[in-house]
XYZ file of C-alpha atoms in Angstrom:
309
model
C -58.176 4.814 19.674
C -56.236 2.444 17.230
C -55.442 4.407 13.794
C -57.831 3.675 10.636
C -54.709 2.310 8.606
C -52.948 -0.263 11.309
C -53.254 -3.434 9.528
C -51.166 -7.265 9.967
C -49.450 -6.009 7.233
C -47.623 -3.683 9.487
C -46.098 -0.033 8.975
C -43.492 -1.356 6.304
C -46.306 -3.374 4.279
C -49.076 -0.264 4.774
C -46.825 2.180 3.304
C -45.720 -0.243 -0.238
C -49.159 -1.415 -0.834
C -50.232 2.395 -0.484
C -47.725 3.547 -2.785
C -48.135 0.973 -5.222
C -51.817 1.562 -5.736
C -50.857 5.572 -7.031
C -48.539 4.498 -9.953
C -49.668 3.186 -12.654
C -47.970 0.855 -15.537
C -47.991 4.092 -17.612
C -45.746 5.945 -15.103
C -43.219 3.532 -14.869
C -43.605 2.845 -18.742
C -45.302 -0.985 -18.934
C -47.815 -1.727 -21.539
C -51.613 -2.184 -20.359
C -52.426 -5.742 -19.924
C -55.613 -6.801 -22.096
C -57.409 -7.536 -18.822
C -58.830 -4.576 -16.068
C -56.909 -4.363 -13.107
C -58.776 -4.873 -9.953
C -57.407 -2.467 -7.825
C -55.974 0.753 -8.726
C -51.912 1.249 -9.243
C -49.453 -1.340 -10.212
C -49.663 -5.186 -9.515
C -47.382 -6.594 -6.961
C -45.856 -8.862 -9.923
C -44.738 -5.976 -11.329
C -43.238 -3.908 -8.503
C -41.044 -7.106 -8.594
C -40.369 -7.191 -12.031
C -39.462 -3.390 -11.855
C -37.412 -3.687 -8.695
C -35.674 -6.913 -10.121
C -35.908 -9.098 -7.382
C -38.897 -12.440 -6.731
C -42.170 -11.567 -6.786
C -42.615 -14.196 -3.381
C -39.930 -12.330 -1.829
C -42.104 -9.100 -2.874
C -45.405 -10.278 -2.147
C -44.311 -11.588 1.634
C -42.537 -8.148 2.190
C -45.437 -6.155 1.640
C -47.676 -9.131 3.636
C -45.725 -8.207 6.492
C -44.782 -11.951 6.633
C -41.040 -10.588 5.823
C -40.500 -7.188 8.235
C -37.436 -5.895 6.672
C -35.277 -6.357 3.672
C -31.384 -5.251 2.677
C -30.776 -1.338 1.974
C -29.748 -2.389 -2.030
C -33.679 -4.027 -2.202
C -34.911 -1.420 -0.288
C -33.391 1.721 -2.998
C -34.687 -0.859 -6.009
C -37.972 -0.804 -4.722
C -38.315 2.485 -3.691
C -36.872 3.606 -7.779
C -40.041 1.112 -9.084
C -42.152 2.865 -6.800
C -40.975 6.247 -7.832
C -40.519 7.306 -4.228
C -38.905 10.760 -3.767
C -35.796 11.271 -1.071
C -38.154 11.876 1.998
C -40.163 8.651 1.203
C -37.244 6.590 0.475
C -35.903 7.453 3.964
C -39.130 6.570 5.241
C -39.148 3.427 3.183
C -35.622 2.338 5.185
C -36.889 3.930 8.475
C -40.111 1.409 8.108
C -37.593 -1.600 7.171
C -34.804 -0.768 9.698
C -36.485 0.195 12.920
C -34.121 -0.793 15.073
C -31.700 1.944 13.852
C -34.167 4.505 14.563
C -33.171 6.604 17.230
C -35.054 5.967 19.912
C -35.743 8.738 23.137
C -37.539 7.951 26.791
C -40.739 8.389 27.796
C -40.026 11.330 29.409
C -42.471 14.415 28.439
C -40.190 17.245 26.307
C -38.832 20.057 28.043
C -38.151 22.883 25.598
C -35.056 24.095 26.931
C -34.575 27.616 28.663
C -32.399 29.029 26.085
C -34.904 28.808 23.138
C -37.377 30.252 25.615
C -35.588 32.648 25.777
C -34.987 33.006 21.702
C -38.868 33.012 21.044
C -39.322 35.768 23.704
C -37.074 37.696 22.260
C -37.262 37.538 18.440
C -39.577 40.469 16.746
C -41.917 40.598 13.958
C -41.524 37.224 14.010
C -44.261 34.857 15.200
C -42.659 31.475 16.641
C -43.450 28.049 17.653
C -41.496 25.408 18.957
C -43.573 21.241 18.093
C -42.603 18.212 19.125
C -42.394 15.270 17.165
C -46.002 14.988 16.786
C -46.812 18.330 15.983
C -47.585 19.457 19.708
C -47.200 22.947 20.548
C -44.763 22.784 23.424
C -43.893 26.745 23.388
C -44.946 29.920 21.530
C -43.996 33.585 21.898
C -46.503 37.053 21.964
C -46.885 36.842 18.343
C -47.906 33.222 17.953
C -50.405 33.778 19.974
C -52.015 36.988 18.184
C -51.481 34.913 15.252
C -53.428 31.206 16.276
C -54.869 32.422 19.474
C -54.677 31.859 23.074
C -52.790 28.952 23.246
C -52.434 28.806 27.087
C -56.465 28.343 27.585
C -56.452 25.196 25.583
C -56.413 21.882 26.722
C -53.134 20.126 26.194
C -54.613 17.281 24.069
C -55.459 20.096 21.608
C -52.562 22.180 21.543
C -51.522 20.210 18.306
C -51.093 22.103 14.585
C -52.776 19.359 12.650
C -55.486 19.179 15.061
C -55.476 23.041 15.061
C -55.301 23.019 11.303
C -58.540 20.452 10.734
C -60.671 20.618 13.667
C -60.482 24.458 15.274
C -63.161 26.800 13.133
C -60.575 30.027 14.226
C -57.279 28.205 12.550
C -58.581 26.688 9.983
C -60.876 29.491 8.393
C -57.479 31.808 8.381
C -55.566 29.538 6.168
C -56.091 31.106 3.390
C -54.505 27.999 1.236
C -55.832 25.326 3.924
C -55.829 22.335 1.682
C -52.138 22.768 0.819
C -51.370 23.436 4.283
C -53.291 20.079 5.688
C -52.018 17.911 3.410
C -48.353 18.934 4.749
C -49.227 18.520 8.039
C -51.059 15.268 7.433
C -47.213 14.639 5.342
C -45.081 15.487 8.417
C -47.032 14.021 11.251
C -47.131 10.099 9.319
C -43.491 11.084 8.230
C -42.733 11.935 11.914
C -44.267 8.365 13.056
C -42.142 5.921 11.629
C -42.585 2.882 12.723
C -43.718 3.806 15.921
C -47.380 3.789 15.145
C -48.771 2.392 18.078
C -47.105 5.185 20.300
C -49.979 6.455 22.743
C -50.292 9.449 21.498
C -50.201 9.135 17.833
C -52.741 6.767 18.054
C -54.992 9.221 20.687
C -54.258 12.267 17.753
C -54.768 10.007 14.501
C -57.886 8.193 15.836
C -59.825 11.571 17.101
C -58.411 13.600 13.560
C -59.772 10.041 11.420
C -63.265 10.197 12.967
C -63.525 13.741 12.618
C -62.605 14.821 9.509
C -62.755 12.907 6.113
C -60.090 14.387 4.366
C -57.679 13.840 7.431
C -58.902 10.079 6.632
C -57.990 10.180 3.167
C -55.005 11.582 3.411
C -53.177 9.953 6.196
C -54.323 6.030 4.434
C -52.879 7.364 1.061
C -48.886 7.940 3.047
C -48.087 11.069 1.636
C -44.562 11.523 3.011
C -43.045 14.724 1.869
C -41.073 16.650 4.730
C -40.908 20.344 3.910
C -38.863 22.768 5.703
C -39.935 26.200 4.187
C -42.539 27.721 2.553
C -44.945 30.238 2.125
C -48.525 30.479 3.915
C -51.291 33.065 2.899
C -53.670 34.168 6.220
C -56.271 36.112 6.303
C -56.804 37.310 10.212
C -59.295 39.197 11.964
C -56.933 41.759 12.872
C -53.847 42.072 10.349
C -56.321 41.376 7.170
C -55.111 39.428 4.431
C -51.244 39.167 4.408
C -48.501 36.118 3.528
C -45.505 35.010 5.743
C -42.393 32.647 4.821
C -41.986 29.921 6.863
C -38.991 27.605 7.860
C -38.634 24.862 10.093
C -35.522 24.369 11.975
C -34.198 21.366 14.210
C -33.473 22.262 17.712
C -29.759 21.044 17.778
C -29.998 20.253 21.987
C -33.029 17.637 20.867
C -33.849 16.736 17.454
C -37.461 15.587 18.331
C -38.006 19.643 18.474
C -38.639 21.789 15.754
C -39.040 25.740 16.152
C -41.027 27.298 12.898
C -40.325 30.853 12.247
C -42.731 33.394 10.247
C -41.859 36.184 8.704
C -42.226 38.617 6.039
C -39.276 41.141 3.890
C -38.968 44.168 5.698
C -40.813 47.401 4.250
C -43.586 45.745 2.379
C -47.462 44.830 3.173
C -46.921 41.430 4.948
C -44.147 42.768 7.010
C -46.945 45.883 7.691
C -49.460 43.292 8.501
C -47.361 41.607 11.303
C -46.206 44.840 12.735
C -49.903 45.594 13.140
C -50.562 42.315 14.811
C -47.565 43.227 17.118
C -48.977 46.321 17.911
C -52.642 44.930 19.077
C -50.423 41.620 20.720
C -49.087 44.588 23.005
C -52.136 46.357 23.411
C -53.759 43.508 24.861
C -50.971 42.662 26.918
C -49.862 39.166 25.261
C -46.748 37.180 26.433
C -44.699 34.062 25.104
C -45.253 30.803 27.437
C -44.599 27.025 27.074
C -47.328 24.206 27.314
C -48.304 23.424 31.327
C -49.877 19.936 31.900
C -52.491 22.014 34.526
C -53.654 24.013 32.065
C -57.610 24.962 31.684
C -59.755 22.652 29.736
C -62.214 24.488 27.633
C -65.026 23.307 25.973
C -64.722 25.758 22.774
C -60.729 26.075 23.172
C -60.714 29.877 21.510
C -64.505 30.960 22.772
C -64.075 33.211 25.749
C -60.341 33.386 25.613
C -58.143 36.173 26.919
C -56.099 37.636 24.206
C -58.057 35.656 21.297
C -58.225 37.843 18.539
C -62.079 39.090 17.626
C-alpha cells in the first residue's frame, strides 16, 4: 500500500512544500500582500526571497525537478522555513541521501547482551524498536504494561500502530494525542528518504486508511525527535500513575533503540509499577523477543495469556 503523501515531487519536495504552507509572512516578518493567498503558508517567491537564493532554482527544488542542493542552500532554507535542529537534519538527510547510512536487508537481531539487560532491569518496564517503531524485544514489565506482546501478529507488534489502532493501548494513554503525534514525529523522521521501503509503506498505508488523525499528521511532516519525556497511564491494574521515559541508541546497531520507564523511588508512580511487578509475577510473565512464527490473532489482546483485565 503506497503512502497517502508520495508524490513526483519526491521526499525532499513533500517535506518544503509541507513546511512552507505552516508559516506564514507574519512569522517570518513580511507585510500581507493586498491580494488573498491561495493556499495557506508562505509563497514559494518568498521562501526564495527569505533564503536569498532564485526563486527558479527554488521552485524546481521543491518540484522535485532539482533532487538535492549544497549544505550552505540547504541551512538558508531551512532558517526561512524556521525549521528546528531535528528538521534541518532531516532537511539535509532528504537532499543528501546518498550519505545516509545505509544497512542490508537482513531482519534485526537484538543482540543477546541487551536481552539479557531487559531481563534483568527492575521496576523498569523496557522495550527495544527498530527503526520503524517495531517491537523487536520487551521484558516482564512491558508486557504487564502494553500486554501480551508474544500473541500478536508480527505486522502489529509496532508502537504507532499500537498507539492508534489497539482499543487496550490507546485508551491507557492518558495524554494520547501528545503521545501520537510523537510517534507519528519519529516514525516520518525515522524514514528519510527511504519512503518506499516495504514496510513503511505496508505500516503508513494500513495507519492512513485507518485513522484520520494518523492522516493528518504524517502529510503535515512533523519532524521532532524526542528522547525523554514523561507519559501519564491509566491501567487496569496499577490505576492512574506517570513514568519518565528515555530513549537510548543501542551502540552495537544504531537502527535500535531501547526505551526505558521509570518512576523516583518512594513515591506513587514508583508504587504503581511495583504493583504491576507484583501481578507481572503472579501471573507468571517473562521478557521475550519478536518470533516471525508467532500466533496471528484476530483481536491481538482478546483472549491473551498474561493480558491485563
Amino acid at each position: 500500500m503506497r503512502p497517502p503523501d508520495a508524490s513526483p515531487r519526491g521526499p525532499l519536495g513533500d517535506f518544503l512544500c509541507a513546511r512552507r504552507s505552516l508559516i506564514t509572512a507574519a512569522d517570518v516578518g513580511l507585510p500581507e500582500t493586498g491580494y488573498p493567498r491561495r493556499v495557506p503558508g508562505l509563497r514559494r517567491e518568498e521562501v526564495a526571497q527569505l533564503a536569498g537564493i532564485s526563486i527558479d532554482y527554488y521552485t524546481r527544488l521543491e518540484q522535485g525537478r532539482v533532487r538535492t542542493a549544497s549544505r550552505p542552500v540547504l541551512h538558508a532554507i531551512g532558517r526561512a522555513l524556521m525549521l528546528n535542529d531535528d528538521q534541518q537534519r532531516h532537511l539535509i538527510q532528504l537532499a543528501h541521501p546518498d550519505e545516509a547510512e545505509r544497512r542490508g536487508g537482513s531482519a534485526p537481531r537484538v543482540s543477546p547482551q541487551v536481552e539479557r539487560l531487559l531481563a534483568n532491569l527492575a521496576d523498569t518496564p523496557a522495550l527495544v524498536l527498530s527503526r520503524y517503531l517495531d517491537v523487536l524485544a520487551w521484558n516482564r514489565l512491558a508486557v504487564a504494561l502494553l500486554g501480551d506482546l508474544a500473541a500478536m501478529e508480527p505486522g502489529h507488534r509496532n508502537y504507532v500502530r499500537m498507539t492508534f489502532l489497539d482499543p487496550y493501548v490507546r485508551s491507557m494513554l492518558v495524554d494520547w494525542r501528545e503521545r501520537a503525534q510523537e510517534a507519528v514525529s519519529a516514525l516520518r523522521l525515522a524514514a528519510g528518504v527511504a519512503c518506499d521501503a516495504p514496510r513503511l509503506r505496508e505500516l503508513v498505508g494500513e495507519l492512513s486508511v485507518r485513522d484520520q488523525d494518523f492522516r493528518t499528521w504524517w502529510v503535515q511532516h512533523l519532524v521532532t525527535m524526542r528522547t525523554s519525556g514523561s507519559s501519564r497511564l491509566d491501567h487496569p491494574v496499577a490505576g492512574r500513575f506517570s513514568v519518565d521515559w528515555q530513549v537510548l541508541t543501542c551502540v552495537d546497531d544504531g537502527e535500535q533503540a531501547i526505551v526505558l520507564m521509570s518512576a523516583p523511588a518512594g513515591g506513587p508512580d514508583h508504587a504503581a509499577i511495583r504493583r504491576l511487578d507484583a501481578w507481572a509475577e503472579a501471573h507468571g510473565l517473562t521478557h521475550g523477543t519478536a518470533a516471525p512464527a508467532a500466533p496471528l490473532l484476530t483481536t491481538p489482546h482478546a483472549g491473551a495469556s498474561g493480558t491485563p483485565s
